[in-house]
Coordinates of C-alpha atoms in Angstrom, one line a residue:
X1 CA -67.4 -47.1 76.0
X2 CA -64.8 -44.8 77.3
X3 CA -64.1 -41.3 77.5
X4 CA -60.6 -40.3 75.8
X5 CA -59.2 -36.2 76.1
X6 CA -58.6 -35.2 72.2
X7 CA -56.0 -32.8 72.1
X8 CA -56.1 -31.4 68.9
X9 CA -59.4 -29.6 66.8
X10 CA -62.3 -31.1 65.7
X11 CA -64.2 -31.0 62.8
X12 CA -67.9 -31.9 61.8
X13 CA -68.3 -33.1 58.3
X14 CA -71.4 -32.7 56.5
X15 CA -71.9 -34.5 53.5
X16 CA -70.9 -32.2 50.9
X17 CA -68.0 -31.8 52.5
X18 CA -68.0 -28.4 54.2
X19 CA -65.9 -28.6 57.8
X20 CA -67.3 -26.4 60.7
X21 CA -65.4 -25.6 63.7
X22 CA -66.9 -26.7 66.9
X23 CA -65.5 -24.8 70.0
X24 CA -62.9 -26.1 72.5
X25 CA -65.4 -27.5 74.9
X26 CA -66.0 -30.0 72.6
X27 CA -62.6 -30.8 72.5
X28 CA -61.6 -32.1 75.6
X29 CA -64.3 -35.6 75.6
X30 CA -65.3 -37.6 73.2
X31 CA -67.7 -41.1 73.6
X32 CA -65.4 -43.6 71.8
X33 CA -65.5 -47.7 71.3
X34 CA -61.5 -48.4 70.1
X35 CA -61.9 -52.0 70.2
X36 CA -62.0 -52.4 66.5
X37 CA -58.8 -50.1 65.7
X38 CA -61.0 -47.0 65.0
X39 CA -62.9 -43.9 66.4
X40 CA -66.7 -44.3 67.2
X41 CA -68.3 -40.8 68.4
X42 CA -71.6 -41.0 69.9
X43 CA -73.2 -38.4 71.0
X44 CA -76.7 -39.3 71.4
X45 CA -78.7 -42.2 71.5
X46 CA -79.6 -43.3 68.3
X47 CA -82.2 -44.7 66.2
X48 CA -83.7 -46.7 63.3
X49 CA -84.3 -43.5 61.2
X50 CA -80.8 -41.9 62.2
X51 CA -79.3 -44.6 61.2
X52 CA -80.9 -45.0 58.0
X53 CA -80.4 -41.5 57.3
X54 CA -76.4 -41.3 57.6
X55 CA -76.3 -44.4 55.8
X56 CA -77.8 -42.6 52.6
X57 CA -75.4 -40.1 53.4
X58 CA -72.4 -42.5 53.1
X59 CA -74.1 -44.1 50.3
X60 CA -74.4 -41.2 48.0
X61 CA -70.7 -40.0 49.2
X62 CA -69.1 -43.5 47.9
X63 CA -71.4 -43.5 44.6
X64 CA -70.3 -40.0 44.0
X65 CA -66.6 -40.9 44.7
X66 CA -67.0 -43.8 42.6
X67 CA -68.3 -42.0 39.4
X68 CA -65.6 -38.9 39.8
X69 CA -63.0 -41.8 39.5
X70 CA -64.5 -43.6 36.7
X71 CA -65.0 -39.8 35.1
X72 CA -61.6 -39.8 35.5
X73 CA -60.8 -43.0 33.7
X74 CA -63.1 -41.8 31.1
X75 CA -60.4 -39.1 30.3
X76 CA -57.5 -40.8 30.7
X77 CA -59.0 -43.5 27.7
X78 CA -60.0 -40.7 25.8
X79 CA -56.4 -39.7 25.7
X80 CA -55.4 -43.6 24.8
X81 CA -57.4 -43.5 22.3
X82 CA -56.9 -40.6 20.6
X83 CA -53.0 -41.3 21.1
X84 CA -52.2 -45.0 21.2
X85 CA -48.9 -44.7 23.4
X86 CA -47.7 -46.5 26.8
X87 CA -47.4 -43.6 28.7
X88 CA -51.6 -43.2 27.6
X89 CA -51.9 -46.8 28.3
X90 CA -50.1 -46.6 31.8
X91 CA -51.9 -43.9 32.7
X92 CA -56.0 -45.5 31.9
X93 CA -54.6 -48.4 33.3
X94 CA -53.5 -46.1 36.5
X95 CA -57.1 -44.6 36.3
X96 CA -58.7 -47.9 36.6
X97 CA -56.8 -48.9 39.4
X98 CA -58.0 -46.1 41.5
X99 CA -61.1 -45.8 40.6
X100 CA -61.6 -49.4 42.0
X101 CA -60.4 -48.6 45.3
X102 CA -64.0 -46.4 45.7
X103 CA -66.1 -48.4 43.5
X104 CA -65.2 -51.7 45.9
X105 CA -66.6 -50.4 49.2
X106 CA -69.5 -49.8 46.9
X107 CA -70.3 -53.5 47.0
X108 CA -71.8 -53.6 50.5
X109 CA -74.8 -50.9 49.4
X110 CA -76.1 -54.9 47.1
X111 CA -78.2 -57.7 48.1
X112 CA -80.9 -56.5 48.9
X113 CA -82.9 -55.2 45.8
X114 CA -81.5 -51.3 46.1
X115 CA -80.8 -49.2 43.2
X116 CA -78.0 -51.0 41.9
X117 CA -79.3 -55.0 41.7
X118 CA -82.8 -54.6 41.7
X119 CA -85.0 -56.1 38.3
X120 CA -83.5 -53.2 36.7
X121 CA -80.3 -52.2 38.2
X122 CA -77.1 -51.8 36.7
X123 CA -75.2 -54.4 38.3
X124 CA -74.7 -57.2 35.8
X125 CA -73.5 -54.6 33.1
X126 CA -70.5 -53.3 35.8
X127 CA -69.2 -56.0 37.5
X128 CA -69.9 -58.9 36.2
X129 CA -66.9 -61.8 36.5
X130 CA -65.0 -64.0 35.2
X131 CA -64.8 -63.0 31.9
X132 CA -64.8 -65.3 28.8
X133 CA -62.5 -63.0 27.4
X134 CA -62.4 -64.6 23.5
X135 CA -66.3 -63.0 23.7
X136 CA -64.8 -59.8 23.4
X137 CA -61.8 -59.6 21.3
X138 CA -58.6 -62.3 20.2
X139 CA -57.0 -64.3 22.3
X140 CA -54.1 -66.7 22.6
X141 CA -55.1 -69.4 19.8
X142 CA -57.8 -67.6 18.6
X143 CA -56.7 -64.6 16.5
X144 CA -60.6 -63.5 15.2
X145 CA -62.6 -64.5 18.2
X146 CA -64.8 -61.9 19.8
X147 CA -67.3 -59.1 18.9
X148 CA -64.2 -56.7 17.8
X149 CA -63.5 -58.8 15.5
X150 CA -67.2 -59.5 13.9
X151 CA -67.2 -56.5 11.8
X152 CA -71.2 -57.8 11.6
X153 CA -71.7 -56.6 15.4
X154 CA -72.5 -52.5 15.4
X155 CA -70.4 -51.2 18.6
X156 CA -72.8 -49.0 20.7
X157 CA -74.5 -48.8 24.0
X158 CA -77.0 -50.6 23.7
X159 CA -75.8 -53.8 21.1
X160 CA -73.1 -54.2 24.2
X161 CA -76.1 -54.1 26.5
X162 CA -78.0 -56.5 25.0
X163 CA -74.8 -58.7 24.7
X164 CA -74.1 -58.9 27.9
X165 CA -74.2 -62.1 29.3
X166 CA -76.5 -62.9 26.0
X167 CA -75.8 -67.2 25.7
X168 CA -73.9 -67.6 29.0
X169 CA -73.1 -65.9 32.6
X170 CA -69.5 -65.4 31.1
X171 CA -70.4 -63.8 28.3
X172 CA -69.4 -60.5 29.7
X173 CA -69.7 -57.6 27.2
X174 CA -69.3 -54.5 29.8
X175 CA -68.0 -53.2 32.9
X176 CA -65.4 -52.8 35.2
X177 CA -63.9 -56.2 34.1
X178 CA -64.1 -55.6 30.3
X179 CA -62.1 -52.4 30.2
X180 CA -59.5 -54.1 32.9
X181 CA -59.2 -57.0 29.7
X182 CA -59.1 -54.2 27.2
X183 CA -56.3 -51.7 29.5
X184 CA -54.5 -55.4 30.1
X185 CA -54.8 -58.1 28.2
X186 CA -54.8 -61.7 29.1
X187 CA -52.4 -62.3 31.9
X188 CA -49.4 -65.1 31.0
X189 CA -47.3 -64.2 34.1
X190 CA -46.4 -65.4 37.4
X191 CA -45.5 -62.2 38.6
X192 CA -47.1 -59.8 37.2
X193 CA -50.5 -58.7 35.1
X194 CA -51.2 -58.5 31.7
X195 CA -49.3 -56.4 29.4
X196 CA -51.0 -55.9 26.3
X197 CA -49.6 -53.6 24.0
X198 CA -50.8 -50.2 23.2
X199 CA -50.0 -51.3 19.4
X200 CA -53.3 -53.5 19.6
X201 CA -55.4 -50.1 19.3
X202 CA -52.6 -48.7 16.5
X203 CA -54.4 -48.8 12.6
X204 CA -51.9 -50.6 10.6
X205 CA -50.6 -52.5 14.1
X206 CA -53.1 -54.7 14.7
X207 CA -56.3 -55.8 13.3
X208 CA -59.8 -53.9 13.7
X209 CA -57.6 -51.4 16.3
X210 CA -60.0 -48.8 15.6
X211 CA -63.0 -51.2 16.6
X212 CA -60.9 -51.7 19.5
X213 CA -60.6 -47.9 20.4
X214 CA -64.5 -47.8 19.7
X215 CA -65.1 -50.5 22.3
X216 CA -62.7 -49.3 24.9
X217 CA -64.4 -45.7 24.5
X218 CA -68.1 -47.1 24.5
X219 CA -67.9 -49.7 27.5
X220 CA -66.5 -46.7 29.4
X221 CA -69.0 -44.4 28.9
X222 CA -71.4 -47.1 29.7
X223 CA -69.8 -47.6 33.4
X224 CA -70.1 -43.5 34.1
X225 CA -73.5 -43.4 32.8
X226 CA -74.5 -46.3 35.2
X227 CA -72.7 -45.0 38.0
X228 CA -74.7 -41.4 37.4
X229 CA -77.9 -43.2 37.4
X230 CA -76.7 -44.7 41.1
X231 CA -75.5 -41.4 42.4
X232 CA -79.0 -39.9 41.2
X233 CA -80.8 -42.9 43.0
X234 CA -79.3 -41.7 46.9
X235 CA -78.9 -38.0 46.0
X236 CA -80.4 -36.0 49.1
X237 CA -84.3 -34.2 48.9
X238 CA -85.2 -35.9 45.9
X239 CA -87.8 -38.0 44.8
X240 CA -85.8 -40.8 44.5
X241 CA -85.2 -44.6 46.4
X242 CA -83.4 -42.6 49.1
X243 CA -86.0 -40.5 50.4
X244 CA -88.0 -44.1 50.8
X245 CA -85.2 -45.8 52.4
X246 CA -84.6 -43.1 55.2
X247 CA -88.7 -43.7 56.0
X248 CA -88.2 -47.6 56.1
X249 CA -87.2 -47.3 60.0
X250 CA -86.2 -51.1 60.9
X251 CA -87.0 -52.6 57.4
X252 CA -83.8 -50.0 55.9
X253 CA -81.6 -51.4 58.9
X254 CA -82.6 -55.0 58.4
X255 CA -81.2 -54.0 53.9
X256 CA -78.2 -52.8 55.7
X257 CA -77.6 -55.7 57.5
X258 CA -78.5 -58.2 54.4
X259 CA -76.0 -56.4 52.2
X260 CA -73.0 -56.6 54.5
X261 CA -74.2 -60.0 55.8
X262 CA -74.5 -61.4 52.3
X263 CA -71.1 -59.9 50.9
X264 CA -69.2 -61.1 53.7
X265 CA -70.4 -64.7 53.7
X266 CA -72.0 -65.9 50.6
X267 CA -69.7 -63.3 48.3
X268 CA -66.6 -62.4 48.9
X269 CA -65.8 -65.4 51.3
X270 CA -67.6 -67.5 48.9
X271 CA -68.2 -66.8 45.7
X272 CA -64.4 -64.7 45.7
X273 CA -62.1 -66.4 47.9
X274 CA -63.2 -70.0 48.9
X275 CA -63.9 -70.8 45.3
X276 CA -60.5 -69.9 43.6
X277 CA -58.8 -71.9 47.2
X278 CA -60.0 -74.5 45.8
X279 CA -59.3 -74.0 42.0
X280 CA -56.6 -72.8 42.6
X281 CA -57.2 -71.1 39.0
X282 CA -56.0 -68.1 38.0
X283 CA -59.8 -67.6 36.0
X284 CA -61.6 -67.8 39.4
X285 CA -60.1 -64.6 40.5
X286 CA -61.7 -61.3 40.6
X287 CA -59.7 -58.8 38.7
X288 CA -57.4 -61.6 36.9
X289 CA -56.3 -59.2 34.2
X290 CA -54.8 -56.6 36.7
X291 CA -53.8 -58.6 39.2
X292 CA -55.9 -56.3 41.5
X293 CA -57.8 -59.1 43.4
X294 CA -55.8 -58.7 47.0
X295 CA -57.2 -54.7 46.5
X296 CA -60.7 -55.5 45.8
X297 CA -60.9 -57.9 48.6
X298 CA -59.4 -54.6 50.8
X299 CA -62.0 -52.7 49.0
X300 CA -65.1 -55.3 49.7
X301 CA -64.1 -55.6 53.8
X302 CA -63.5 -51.8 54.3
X303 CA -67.3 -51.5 52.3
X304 CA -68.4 -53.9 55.1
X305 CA -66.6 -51.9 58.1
X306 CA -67.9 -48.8 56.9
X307 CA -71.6 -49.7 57.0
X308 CA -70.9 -51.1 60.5
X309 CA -68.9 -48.0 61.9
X310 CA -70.9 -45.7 60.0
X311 CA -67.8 -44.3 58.5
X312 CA -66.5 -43.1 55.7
X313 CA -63.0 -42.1 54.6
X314 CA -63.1 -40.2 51.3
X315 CA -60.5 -40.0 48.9
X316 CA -59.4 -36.7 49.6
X317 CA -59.0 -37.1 53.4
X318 CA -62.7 -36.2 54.1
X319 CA -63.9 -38.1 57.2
X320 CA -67.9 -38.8 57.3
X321 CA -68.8 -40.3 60.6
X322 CA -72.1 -40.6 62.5
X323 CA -75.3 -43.2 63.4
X324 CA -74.2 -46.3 63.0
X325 CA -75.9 -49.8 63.4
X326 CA -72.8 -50.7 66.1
X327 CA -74.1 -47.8 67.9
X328 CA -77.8 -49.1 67.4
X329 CA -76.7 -52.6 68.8
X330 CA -74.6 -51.8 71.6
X331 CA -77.6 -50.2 72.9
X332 CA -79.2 -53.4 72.9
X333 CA -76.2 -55.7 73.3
X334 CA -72.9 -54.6 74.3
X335 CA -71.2 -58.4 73.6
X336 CA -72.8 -58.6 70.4
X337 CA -71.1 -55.1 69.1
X338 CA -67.9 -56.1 70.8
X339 CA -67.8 -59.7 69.2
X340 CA -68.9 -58.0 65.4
X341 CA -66.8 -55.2 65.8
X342 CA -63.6 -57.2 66.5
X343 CA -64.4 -59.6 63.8
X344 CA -65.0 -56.6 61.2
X345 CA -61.9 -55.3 62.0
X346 CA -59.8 -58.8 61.9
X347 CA -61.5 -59.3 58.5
X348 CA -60.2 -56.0 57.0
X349 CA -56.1 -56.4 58.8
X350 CA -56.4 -59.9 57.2
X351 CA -57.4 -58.6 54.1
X352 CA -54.5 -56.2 54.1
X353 CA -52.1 -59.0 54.2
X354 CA -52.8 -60.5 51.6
X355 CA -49.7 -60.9 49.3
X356 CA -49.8 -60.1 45.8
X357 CA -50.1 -61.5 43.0
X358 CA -53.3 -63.8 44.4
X359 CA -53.3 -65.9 41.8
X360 CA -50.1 -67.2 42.9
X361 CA -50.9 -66.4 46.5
X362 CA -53.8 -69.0 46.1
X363 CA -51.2 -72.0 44.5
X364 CA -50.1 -74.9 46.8
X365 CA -50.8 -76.7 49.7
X366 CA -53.5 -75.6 52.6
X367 CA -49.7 -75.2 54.3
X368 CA -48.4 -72.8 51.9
X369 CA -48.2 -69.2 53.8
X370 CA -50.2 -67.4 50.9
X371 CA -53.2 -69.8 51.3
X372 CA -52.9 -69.4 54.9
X373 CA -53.5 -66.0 54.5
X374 CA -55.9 -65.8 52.1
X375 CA -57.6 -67.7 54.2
X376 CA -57.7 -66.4 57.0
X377 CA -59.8 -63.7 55.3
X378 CA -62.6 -66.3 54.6
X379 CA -62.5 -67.4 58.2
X380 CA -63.0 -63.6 59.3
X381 CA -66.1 -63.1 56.8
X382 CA -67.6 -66.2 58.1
X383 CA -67.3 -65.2 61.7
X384 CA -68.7 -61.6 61.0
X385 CA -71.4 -62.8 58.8
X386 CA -72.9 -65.1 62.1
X387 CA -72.3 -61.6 64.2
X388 CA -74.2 -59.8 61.6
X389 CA -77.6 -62.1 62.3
X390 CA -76.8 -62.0 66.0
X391 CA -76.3 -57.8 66.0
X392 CA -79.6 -58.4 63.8
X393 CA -82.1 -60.2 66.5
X394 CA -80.6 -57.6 68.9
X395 CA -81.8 -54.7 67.5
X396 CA -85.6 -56.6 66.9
X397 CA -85.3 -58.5 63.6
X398 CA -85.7 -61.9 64.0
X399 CA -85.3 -63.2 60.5
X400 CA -82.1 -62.1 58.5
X401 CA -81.9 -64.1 55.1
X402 CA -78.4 -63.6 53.7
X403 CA -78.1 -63.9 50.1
X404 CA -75.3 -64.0 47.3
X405 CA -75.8 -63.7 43.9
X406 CA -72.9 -64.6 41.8
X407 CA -71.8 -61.4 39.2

C-alpha cells in the first residue's frame, strides 16, 4: 500500500446512486494498491461481514443494471414486432448487445447454489449454450424444423419453459441465446454475424412470421421476468437470500470465492475457451449468432475483477467501491493479494485483445496470432483460479471446491 495526493473531488457512492461530497481533507490521501491497473481505497480494516455486505451491494447493482437493459431490449422487440423493418431489427439487435455487457459480469455472482443456479434458479432458462438452433425455428436444409414451425406447440411461458432443454442439453428453448438466434440468424460468414432478415417476421414474407413475432416477444419477457426475480433475491432490508448471505460471515466469503474460482477455471477457461481451441468450431462458441464471444469473455473477467476489487463500474459512470476480499487477504497475506491481483488484471487486458470475430480468431495452428491470444486468456484464468484457493486458505478456509457446470 501507498499513499497517493488526489487532486481533484471525491465522491462516496451509495448504492442507489446518490453522490455526497466529502470535504477537502479527505482529498489530499487516499490508501491505494495500483498494482492491478486500478484504485483500491481502504479506509479501515475490514472484515467477513463487510465484505459480505458490499458484495450484496454490487450484486443487486449489476442484477438491477442487467434487467434495465434487457427492459430495454424488451422495447426495442416490441417495436420489431409491431413493425418488421431493419432499422427495428438493428436497433433489438443493438439492445441485445448492450444489455450483455451488464448481464456478463453477472456470471461470477454462480456456482455456488445463490439465487440464480440453485434447484430452482433461473439459470438454465437464460443462458443456456450452444444452441441446436433447428429446435427453435428453420434452418439451412431444414425449412419446417423447430417449434415455430409445429403449429401443434402453443407459444407461452410456460410450454417454452417446460421445453427447455426437454430431450437434450441443446435443446435450448429460452434465454439470452434464443433471442440472439432469433435478432440473427444462423451465422454463414467469416467476417461477420448472422444477418437474418427482418422479412422472416413479415406475414406473407415468410412462413409462421407471426409465430415468430410471438416467440421473439414471449422468450423476452421470460428473460425480464427472471432477471426481476434475481434483482428481488439481493434487494436491500428484505426478507430475501441477501439478508442471509450478509450473516454467513466466512461461509458468504468462501461463495464469493467459489463463484469467481469456478468461472475463471472450470468455465470460461474451460468450458468457453479451451474447448472451442480445440474444435476449432464455430458451434463451440458462446454468442455464435452475434459474433459477441470476445465481449462476453470481457464481460465474464471484469465479473471476476469486480468481485475481487470490490468494484463496480455502472453503466452510467456510477463508481461503487468498498470491502473487498483483496482487502480481506492482504491483511492476511500481502504476496498472495499481489500475485491474485496481478493475475486478475492480466486476465481482463488479455481478454481485451482479443480480435474479433472469435470464431475465426480460434482457426489455425497453436502459432496463429489469434490462438495465441485467445489463449493467453485461458492461461490467465488458470493462474487466477490457483490464486483464488491460495487468497482462500489465507483468509481461514481451508477447503475451496471449485466447480463448473456447463449452461
Amino acid at each position: 500500500m501507498r499513499r497517493i495526493r488526489i487532486m481533484m473531488r471525491i465522491f462516496f457512492v451509495s448504492e442507489k446512486g446518490r453522490s455526497v461530497q466529502k470535504s477537502r481533507l479527505f482529498q489530499t490521501v487516499l490508501v491505494a494498491a495500483m498494482a492491478w491497473g486500478g484504485l483500491g481505497v481502504q479506509a479501515q480494516a475490514v472484515d467477513a461481514t463487510a465484505v459480505a455486505k458490499h458484495y450484496a451491494v454490487l450484486v443487486h447493482a449489476n442484477y438491477t443494471d442487467t434487467l434495465a437493459g434487457a427492459t430495454a431490449l424488451q422495447q426495442a422487440v416490441t417495436a420489431f414486432t409491431a413493425s418488421p423493418s431493419a432499422d427495428t431489427l438493428a436497433a433489438a439487435r443493438k439492445a441485445w448487445l448492450a444489455a450483455r455487457e451488464t448481464y456478463g459480469q453477472t456470471e461470477a455472482f454462480r456456482f455456488y447454489a445463490g439465487p440464480i443456479d440453485d434447484k430452482n434458479g433461473p439459470e438454465g432458462r437464460l443462458n443456456s449454450w450452444p444452441l441446436d438452433e433447428a429446435y427453435i425455428d428453420s434452418v439451412k436444409g431444414k425449412p419446417n424444423a423447430g417449434i415455430i414451425n409445429n403449429p401443434k406447440i402453443a407459444i407461452t411461458k410456460q410450454s417454452l419453459a417446460a421445453l427447455n432443454e426437454r430431450g437434450g442439453e441443446e435443446n435450448i428453448a429460452a434465454g439470452w441465446h434464443a433471442i440472439e438466434f432469433l435478432l440473427w440468424g444462423q451465422d454463414f460468414s467469416a467476417t461477420g454475424p448472422g444477418d437474418r432478415s427482418f422479412e422472416d417476421f413479415v406475414d406473407g414474407k415468410a412462413p409462421n412470421a407471426k409465430r415468430r413475432r410471438e416467440y421473439l416477444t414471449v422468450v423476452t419477457s421470460m428473460l425480464v421476468n427472471d432477471l426481476t426475480s434475481l434483482v428481488k433475491a439481493w434487494t436491500p432490508d428484505a426478507k430475501n437470500y441477501r439478508a442471509n448471505f450478509e450473516k454467513a460471515g466466512p461461509d458468504a466469503l468462501r461463495r464469493m470465492l467459489v463463484g469467481v474460482g469456478s468461472l475463471s477455471r472450470g468455465e470460461l477457461a474451460g468450458e468457453r475457451i479451451e474447448v472451442a481451441l480445440a474444435s476449432q468450431n464455430q458451434e463451440d462458441e458462446h454468442s455464435c449468432f452475434s459474433d459477441n464471444t470476445h465481449r462476453d469473455i470481457v464481460a465474464n473477467a471484469r465479473g471476476i475483477e469486480n468481485v475481487w476489487l470490490g468494484r463496480y463500474v455502472r453503466p452510467d459512470g456510477t463508481v461503487l467501491q468498498g470491502a473487498s476480499l483483496r482487502d480481506l487477504v492482504a491483511a492476511k497475506d500481502a504476496a498472495v493479494a499481489e500475485r491474485t491481483s496481478t493475475h486478475v488484471a492480466a486476465s481482463v487486458q488479455a481478454a481485451e485483445a482479443i480480435p474479433a470475430p472469435f470464431d475465426q480468431a480460434i482457426i489455425g495452428p497453436d502459432t496463429a496470432p489469434g490462438r495465441i491470444k485467445v489463449q493467453a486468456v485461458a492461461t490467465a484464468l488458470k493462474l487466477q483460479s490457483k490464486d483464488f484457493v491460495d487468497a482462500a486458505q489465507a483468509i481461514g478456509i481451508q477447503k475451496l471446491t471449485l466447480t463448473a457446470k456447463k449452461d
